Protein backbone atom coordinates (compact mmCIF):
# COMPACT_ATOMS: atom_id res chain seq x y z
CA MET A 1 -66.21 -201.32 -94.90
CA ASN A 2 -64.28 -197.92 -94.64
CA THR A 3 -66.72 -195.23 -95.93
CA LEU A 4 -63.78 -192.28 -95.82
CA THR A 5 -62.35 -191.36 -99.04
CA ASP A 6 -59.53 -189.09 -100.13
CA ARG A 7 -60.65 -185.38 -100.78
CA PRO A 8 -59.30 -183.41 -103.46
CA THR A 9 -56.05 -181.97 -102.34
CA PRO A 10 -55.05 -179.15 -104.53
CA ASP A 11 -57.15 -176.87 -101.81
CA ALA A 12 -56.18 -178.70 -99.21
CA PRO A 13 -54.46 -176.52 -96.30
CA VAL A 14 -50.79 -177.53 -96.04
CA LEU A 15 -49.06 -178.48 -92.90
CA PRO A 16 -46.62 -176.06 -91.24
CA ARG A 17 -42.74 -177.32 -92.48
CA ARG A 18 -40.34 -177.58 -89.90
CA SER A 19 -36.79 -177.00 -91.03
CA LEU A 20 -34.29 -179.77 -90.40
CA LEU A 21 -32.24 -177.81 -88.10
CA SER A 22 -35.49 -177.36 -85.82
CA ARG A 23 -36.24 -181.24 -86.37
CA LEU A 24 -32.78 -181.77 -84.93
CA THR A 25 -32.82 -179.38 -82.05
CA PRO A 26 -33.23 -181.38 -78.92
CA ASN A 27 -36.85 -181.54 -77.70
CA LEU A 28 -39.21 -183.77 -76.28
CA GLU A 29 -39.77 -185.57 -79.76
CA THR A 30 -35.84 -186.18 -80.41
CA LEU A 31 -35.21 -187.01 -76.66
CA PRO A 32 -35.45 -191.05 -77.47
CA THR A 33 -33.61 -190.76 -80.32
CA LEU A 34 -30.90 -188.83 -78.45
CA ALA A 35 -30.72 -191.76 -76.13
CA ALA A 36 -30.04 -194.54 -78.94
CA VAL A 37 -27.38 -192.33 -80.25
CA VAL A 38 -25.92 -191.95 -76.53
CA ILE A 39 -26.23 -195.57 -75.95
CA PHE A 40 -24.39 -196.66 -79.13
CA ILE A 41 -21.46 -194.30 -78.44
CA GLY A 42 -21.51 -195.74 -75.12
CA MET A 43 -21.20 -199.50 -76.15
CA VAL A 44 -18.74 -198.27 -78.90
CA VAL A 45 -16.59 -196.98 -75.77
CA TYR A 46 -16.99 -199.78 -73.24
CA GLY A 47 -16.54 -201.99 -75.88
CA GLU A 48 -13.01 -200.54 -77.20
CA ILE A 49 -12.16 -200.11 -73.38
CA ALA A 50 -13.18 -203.96 -72.52
CA TYR A 51 -12.31 -205.64 -75.79
CA GLY A 52 -10.54 -203.32 -77.90
CA ARG A 53 -10.51 -203.18 -81.91
CA ILE A 54 -14.15 -201.82 -82.07
CA VAL A 55 -12.89 -198.60 -83.22
CA GLN A 56 -11.45 -199.77 -86.51
CA ALA A 57 -12.78 -200.40 -90.08
CA SER A 58 -13.09 -203.88 -90.09
CA THR A 59 -15.75 -203.90 -87.34
CA ILE A 60 -17.70 -200.98 -89.03
CA SER A 61 -17.64 -202.79 -92.16
CA ASN A 62 -18.79 -206.11 -90.62
CA LEU A 63 -21.57 -203.98 -88.46
CA LEU A 64 -22.70 -202.77 -91.82
CA ILE A 65 -22.37 -205.93 -93.77
CA ASN A 66 -24.26 -208.24 -91.03
CA ASN A 67 -27.10 -205.98 -90.53
CA ALA A 68 -27.78 -204.44 -94.01
CA TYR A 69 -30.99 -206.51 -94.06
CA LEU A 70 -32.28 -205.24 -90.70
CA ILE A 71 -31.68 -201.58 -91.49
CA ILE A 72 -33.96 -202.09 -94.51
CA LEU A 73 -36.75 -203.77 -92.58
CA ALA A 74 -36.33 -201.03 -89.74
CA VAL A 75 -36.81 -198.35 -92.40
CA GLY A 76 -39.88 -200.24 -94.06
CA LEU A 77 -41.30 -200.60 -90.14
CA THR A 78 -40.43 -196.80 -89.70
CA PHE A 79 -43.21 -195.69 -92.19
CA VAL A 80 -45.91 -198.01 -90.94
CA ILE A 81 -45.07 -197.37 -87.05
CA LEU A 82 -45.11 -193.51 -87.80
CA THR A 83 -48.75 -193.58 -88.58
CA GLY A 84 -49.30 -195.49 -85.38
CA GLY A 85 -49.57 -199.20 -87.04
CA VAL A 86 -47.37 -202.01 -86.91
CA ASP A 87 -46.46 -204.90 -89.54
CA LEU A 88 -45.74 -208.37 -88.31
CA SER A 89 -45.48 -210.00 -91.41
CA VAL A 90 -41.82 -208.90 -92.45
CA GLY A 91 -40.03 -211.89 -91.12
CA ALA A 92 -42.48 -214.21 -93.17
CA ILE A 93 -42.41 -212.31 -96.26
CA ILE A 94 -38.60 -212.61 -96.32
CA ALA A 95 -39.19 -216.89 -95.98
CA ILE A 96 -41.56 -216.80 -98.90
CA SER A 97 -39.79 -214.40 -100.97
CA SER A 98 -36.74 -215.90 -100.53
CA LEU A 99 -37.71 -219.78 -101.23
CA ILE A 100 -39.65 -218.49 -104.22
CA GLY A 101 -36.19 -216.91 -105.25
CA VAL A 102 -34.00 -219.40 -104.80
CA MET A 103 -36.30 -221.84 -106.40
CA LEU A 104 -36.50 -219.95 -109.72
CA ALA A 105 -32.90 -219.17 -109.67
CA ASN A 106 -32.05 -222.53 -109.66
CA SER A 107 -34.44 -223.38 -112.30
CA GLY A 108 -32.64 -221.07 -114.82
CA TRP A 109 -34.66 -218.25 -114.50
CA ASN A 110 -32.94 -214.82 -115.36
CA PRO A 111 -31.22 -213.22 -111.91
CA ILE A 112 -32.73 -209.79 -112.47
CA ALA A 113 -36.45 -211.16 -113.00
CA VAL A 114 -35.79 -213.16 -109.82
CA MET A 115 -34.97 -210.51 -107.93
CA VAL A 116 -37.86 -208.19 -109.40
CA ILE A 117 -40.13 -210.99 -108.31
CA MET A 118 -38.62 -211.07 -104.99
CA ILE A 119 -39.15 -207.85 -104.05
CA LEU A 120 -42.99 -207.91 -105.86
CA ILE A 121 -43.88 -210.63 -103.52
CA GLY A 122 -43.37 -208.40 -100.56
CA SER A 123 -45.19 -205.73 -102.57
CA ALA A 124 -48.33 -207.98 -102.76
CA PHE A 125 -48.31 -208.77 -99.13
CA GLY A 126 -47.82 -205.21 -98.44
CA VAL A 127 -50.96 -204.63 -100.44
CA PHE A 128 -53.22 -207.30 -98.71
CA SER A 129 -52.02 -205.77 -95.32
CA GLY A 130 -53.18 -202.05 -96.34
CA VAL A 131 -56.33 -202.91 -97.67
CA LEU A 132 -57.16 -205.28 -94.59
CA VAL A 133 -56.37 -202.59 -92.37
CA GLN A 134 -57.73 -199.75 -94.25
CA TYR A 135 -60.71 -200.82 -96.40
CA PHE A 136 -61.73 -203.68 -93.69
CA ASN A 137 -60.92 -201.58 -90.53
CA VAL A 138 -59.13 -204.76 -89.20
CA GLN A 139 -56.66 -203.91 -86.64
CA PRO A 140 -52.84 -203.69 -87.82
CA PHE A 141 -51.62 -206.09 -85.55
CA ILE A 142 -54.41 -208.75 -86.47
CA ALA A 143 -53.81 -208.06 -90.18
CA THR A 144 -50.48 -208.11 -90.43
CA LEU A 145 -50.63 -211.24 -87.95
CA ALA A 146 -52.80 -213.22 -90.58
CA MET A 147 -50.27 -212.47 -93.52
CA MET A 148 -47.72 -213.65 -91.40
CA PHE A 149 -49.06 -217.01 -91.04
CA LEU A 150 -50.26 -216.64 -94.57
CA GLY A 151 -46.53 -216.31 -95.65
CA ARG A 152 -45.31 -218.86 -93.39
CA GLY A 153 -47.54 -221.35 -94.34
CA LEU A 154 -47.05 -221.00 -98.12
CA ALA A 155 -43.35 -221.10 -97.29
CA SER A 156 -43.57 -224.39 -95.60
CA MET A 157 -45.88 -225.84 -98.66
CA LEU A 158 -42.95 -225.21 -100.81
CA SER A 159 -40.23 -226.47 -98.68
CA THR A 160 -39.33 -227.47 -95.36
CA THR A 161 -35.90 -228.23 -96.12
CA PRO A 162 -33.10 -225.74 -96.68
CA GLU A 163 -32.94 -224.37 -100.68
CA ARG A 164 -29.26 -223.52 -101.59
CA LEU A 165 -28.39 -221.10 -104.12
CA ALA A 166 -25.79 -222.03 -106.79
CA ASP A 167 -22.25 -220.49 -105.35
CA ASP A 168 -21.94 -219.01 -109.23
CA SER A 169 -25.46 -217.64 -109.21
CA PRO A 170 -25.22 -213.71 -110.13
CA ILE A 171 -27.31 -213.12 -107.39
CA ARG A 172 -24.48 -214.14 -104.78
CA SER A 173 -22.67 -210.95 -106.52
CA LEU A 174 -24.66 -208.60 -104.25
CA SER A 175 -22.67 -209.82 -101.11
CA THR A 176 -19.17 -209.27 -103.40
CA GLU A 177 -16.71 -207.52 -100.89
CA TRP A 178 -15.03 -204.34 -102.12
CA LYS A 179 -11.86 -203.06 -100.21
CA VAL A 180 -12.45 -199.25 -99.89
CA ILE A 181 -9.28 -198.57 -97.82
CA ASP A 182 -6.75 -201.08 -97.43
CA GLY A 183 -5.94 -200.84 -93.69
CA PRO A 184 -3.08 -202.77 -92.16
CA LYS A 185 -3.03 -206.30 -91.77
CA ILE A 186 -6.85 -207.38 -91.87
CA ASN A 187 -8.42 -203.99 -90.55
CA ASP A 188 -9.66 -203.08 -93.96
CA LEU A 189 -12.81 -200.71 -94.65
CA ILE A 190 -14.94 -203.12 -97.16
CA THR A 191 -18.32 -202.52 -98.41
CA THR A 192 -20.73 -204.54 -100.53
CA PRO A 193 -23.61 -204.00 -102.87
CA ASN A 194 -25.72 -205.13 -100.37
CA VAL A 195 -24.52 -202.20 -98.11
CA LEU A 196 -24.90 -199.70 -100.74
CA ILE A 197 -28.49 -200.69 -101.46
CA ALA A 198 -29.15 -200.20 -97.67
CA LEU A 199 -27.69 -197.04 -97.45
CA LEU A 200 -29.61 -195.74 -100.76
CA VAL A 201 -32.91 -197.21 -98.97
CA VAL A 202 -32.11 -195.02 -95.93
CA ALA A 203 -31.27 -191.84 -97.94
CA ALA A 204 -34.42 -192.32 -99.87
CA ALA A 205 -36.30 -192.63 -97.16
CA PHE A 206 -35.01 -189.87 -95.34
CA VAL A 207 -35.93 -187.54 -98.51
CA VAL A 208 -39.17 -189.05 -98.41
CA LEU A 209 -40.18 -188.42 -94.78
CA HIS A 210 -38.72 -184.77 -94.53
CA LYS A 211 -38.96 -183.40 -98.04
CA THR A 212 -42.22 -184.86 -99.66
CA ARG A 213 -45.83 -184.42 -99.07
CA LEU A 214 -46.27 -188.03 -98.30
CA GLY A 215 -43.85 -187.83 -95.39
CA ARG A 216 -45.60 -184.95 -93.93
CA THR A 217 -48.90 -186.99 -94.64
CA VAL A 218 -47.24 -189.75 -92.49
CA TYR A 219 -46.42 -187.73 -89.73
CA ALA A 220 -49.87 -186.08 -89.52
CA ILE A 221 -51.53 -189.39 -89.67
CA GLY A 222 -49.53 -190.53 -86.55
CA GLY A 223 -50.08 -186.99 -84.49
CA SER A 224 -54.03 -187.07 -85.18
CA GLU A 225 -55.62 -189.00 -88.00
CA GLN A 226 -58.82 -187.31 -87.52
CA SER A 227 -57.13 -183.85 -87.79
CA ALA A 228 -55.20 -184.99 -91.10
CA LEU A 229 -58.90 -186.10 -92.47
CA LEU A 230 -60.08 -182.68 -91.56
CA MET A 231 -56.97 -181.05 -93.33
CA GLY A 232 -57.88 -182.86 -96.80
CA LEU A 233 -54.73 -184.82 -96.51
CA PRO A 234 -54.81 -188.04 -98.35
CA VAL A 235 -55.48 -190.43 -95.40
CA VAL A 236 -56.77 -193.50 -96.81
CA ARG A 237 -53.92 -193.68 -99.87
CA THR A 238 -51.17 -192.92 -97.51
CA LYS A 239 -52.07 -195.66 -95.01
CA LEU A 240 -52.39 -198.27 -97.84
CA MET A 241 -48.88 -196.88 -99.34
CA VAL A 242 -47.02 -197.27 -95.73
CA TYR A 243 -47.79 -201.12 -95.94
CA VAL A 244 -46.88 -201.41 -99.75
CA ILE A 245 -43.49 -199.51 -98.76
CA SER A 246 -42.84 -201.72 -95.81
CA GLY A 247 -43.63 -205.15 -97.57
CA THR A 248 -41.45 -204.10 -100.61
CA LEU A 249 -38.49 -203.60 -98.68
CA ALA A 250 -38.93 -206.66 -96.60
CA GLY A 251 -38.81 -208.22 -100.22
CA LEU A 252 -35.78 -206.13 -101.08
CA ALA A 253 -34.42 -207.38 -97.66
CA ALA A 254 -35.07 -211.05 -98.49
CA VAL A 255 -32.96 -210.16 -101.73
CA VAL A 256 -30.27 -208.99 -99.61
CA TYR A 257 -30.08 -211.74 -97.28
CA THR A 258 -30.33 -214.36 -99.84
CA SER A 259 -27.29 -212.96 -101.64
CA LYS A 260 -25.38 -213.06 -98.51
CA LEU A 261 -26.21 -216.33 -97.12
CA GLY A 262 -27.13 -218.31 -100.20
CA ILE A 263 -29.41 -220.45 -98.52
CA ALA A 264 -33.42 -220.17 -97.97
CA GLN A 265 -35.89 -222.18 -95.51
CA ASN A 266 -39.56 -221.90 -94.32
CA ILE A 267 -37.93 -220.70 -91.11
CA THR A 268 -35.99 -218.13 -92.26
CA GLY A 269 -36.83 -214.65 -90.48
CA VAL A 270 -38.61 -216.15 -87.64
CA GLY A 271 -38.46 -213.35 -85.01
CA TRP A 272 -36.83 -210.74 -87.44
CA GLU A 273 -40.20 -208.59 -87.24
CA LEU A 274 -39.85 -208.32 -83.56
CA ASP A 275 -35.93 -207.18 -84.03
CA ALA A 276 -37.26 -204.68 -86.71
CA ILE A 277 -39.65 -203.38 -84.62
CA ALA A 278 -37.08 -203.19 -81.61
CA ALA A 279 -35.02 -201.14 -83.82
CA VAL A 280 -37.33 -198.85 -84.57
CA ILE A 281 -38.33 -198.15 -81.11
CA ILE A 282 -34.98 -198.31 -79.89
CA GLY A 283 -34.15 -195.72 -82.55
CA GLY A 284 -36.82 -193.17 -81.08
CA THR A 285 -39.86 -193.78 -83.09
CA LEU A 286 -42.85 -193.37 -80.92
CA LEU A 287 -44.96 -196.44 -80.60
CA THR A 288 -48.17 -194.08 -80.80
CA GLY A 289 -47.18 -192.93 -84.28
CA GLY A 290 -46.14 -189.11 -85.20
CA ALA A 291 -42.91 -188.63 -84.14
CA GLY A 292 -39.39 -190.38 -84.94
CA PHE A 293 -36.86 -190.54 -87.63
CA VAL A 294 -35.89 -192.80 -90.01
CA LEU A 295 -32.13 -192.35 -89.22
CA GLY A 296 -32.81 -193.35 -85.40
CA SER A 297 -34.08 -196.28 -86.75
CA VAL A 298 -30.53 -196.76 -88.28
CA VAL A 299 -28.76 -196.36 -84.89
CA GLY A 300 -31.32 -198.86 -83.49
CA ALA A 301 -30.29 -201.45 -85.80
CA LEU A 302 -27.07 -200.86 -85.22
CA VAL A 303 -27.23 -201.20 -81.23
CA LEU A 304 -28.51 -204.54 -81.69
CA GLY A 305 -25.93 -205.27 -83.97
CA LEU A 306 -23.01 -203.92 -81.79
CA MET A 307 -24.83 -206.01 -78.75
CA ASN A 308 -24.17 -209.21 -80.50
CA VAL A 309 -20.57 -207.98 -81.35
CA LEU A 310 -19.97 -207.33 -77.65
CA ILE A 311 -21.38 -210.61 -76.48
CA THR A 312 -19.46 -212.68 -78.98
CA ARG A 313 -16.45 -210.93 -77.95
CA ASP A 314 -16.94 -211.20 -74.21
CA GLY A 315 -17.43 -214.74 -74.50
CA SER A 316 -18.93 -215.16 -71.06
CA ILE A 317 -22.51 -214.31 -71.89
CA PRO A 318 -24.70 -216.94 -73.39
CA PRO A 319 -25.82 -216.38 -76.59
CA GLU A 320 -29.47 -216.63 -74.85
CA ALA A 321 -28.87 -213.50 -72.93
CA THR A 322 -29.27 -211.60 -76.13
CA THR A 323 -32.72 -211.70 -76.05
CA ILE A 324 -32.93 -210.86 -72.56
CA ILE A 325 -30.81 -207.69 -73.05
CA THR A 326 -32.73 -206.96 -75.91
CA GLY A 327 -35.82 -206.65 -73.82
CA GLY A 328 -34.11 -204.80 -71.29
CA ILE A 329 -33.30 -202.01 -73.72
CA LEU A 330 -36.58 -202.08 -75.35
CA LEU A 331 -38.40 -201.79 -71.82
CA VAL A 332 -36.36 -198.64 -71.14
CA PHE A 333 -37.31 -197.08 -74.23
CA VAL A 334 -40.92 -198.02 -74.10
CA LEU A 335 -40.96 -196.51 -70.77
CA LEU A 336 -39.13 -193.42 -71.86
CA GLN A 337 -41.50 -193.04 -74.58
CA ARG A 338 -44.72 -193.24 -72.35
CA LEU A 339 -42.63 -190.32 -70.24
CA VAL A 340 -42.53 -188.23 -73.85
CA VAL A 341 -45.87 -188.77 -74.40
CA SER A 342 -47.41 -187.69 -70.92
CA ARG A 343 -45.07 -184.74 -71.06
CA LYS A 344 -46.64 -183.77 -74.36
CA ARG A 345 -50.16 -184.29 -73.30
CA LYS A 346 -49.32 -181.53 -70.46
CA THR A 347 -47.69 -179.07 -72.65
C-alpha cells in the first residue's frame, strides 16, 4: 500500500505560472507538437495536389465527424500520459459501455439515463485503474491491462453477436447532421452534436490543464513526482483523478460511437487504445510526462484520420498498410521525443 498521503495545500508553494504565449513559443517541449502540425499541413497540401478536393468543407466535416470519438479518447489519454502513466483499458470500456447501453435502450430505458450509465461505467473503470496504480503500486501498464481484459471479458459474457440500436432511438439523434454552410453541390460544411461534444471536451480539457491547479499538478507530476510531493501538491488525488477522467471520457466516446454506428459488439474498440496513444504521442506529449498539449493530441488524431482519407483516395495502397504507416510515423515521433528528453537533460 502506498503510504504517501495528500498534504494540506493552503500554504503549499505554488508552481510558477507560464503565460499561454510563453507555452506556445517554440522550444524543446513544443518541438514535437510543432512537428505534428507541420506534418498535418504537409499531408493536406500533398493530398490537395495529388488527389484534389482535400481543402474543402465536406472533407473537413467528414474528418471531424468520423474521428470525434478518437479525439475524445485522445484527450483523456493526454491527462494520463502527462503524468507519465498510460491507460490501455479505453477500447474495452467502449465495448462494455456500448453493449450495456444498447441493451438498456432496447429494453425501454430512458435514453438520457442510458447515456449517463454508459459514461459512469467508464468512470468506474477509471476509479479501479487509479486505485490499483496509486494505492496498490501496480504499474499503470499492468493495472490498465487487467482492466482491459476485465472489460473485454464482461462484454463477451453479455453478447458475442452485434447488438443493434433501434433507428428511432433518441440516442441516434446525436449523429444528426446539421448543415452549417450550404456550399456548391455536396461541398457543405456539416456538423453533428457528436462533433460539438468533442469540441467542448477539448475546450474544457484545455482550460483544466492550463488554467487550474489540477492541470498544473498534472504537469508537475509528470516533470518530477517527488518534487511535486515536496511542494505539497495533491499528487495522490491528482493521479487518481487522471484515470477517472480517462475512463469517463472513454464512456463518453462510447456514447458518441454508438449514436453514430447504432451497433455494439464485444470486439468493438479493439486496438483503439493504441490509436489514441498514437494520437497523443504524435501530437507531441512526451511519454515520460510533464510536457504536451491537449490541442496537439487533437492534431495527432486528425493526422491519423487524414491518413486514412488519403489512403482511401489513393486506392492503390492496401488498407493493411495503414498500421505500417502509423507505426512509421509513431517511430519518428518517439525518436524525436528521445532527442528532446536528452537535450533537456543536458540543459
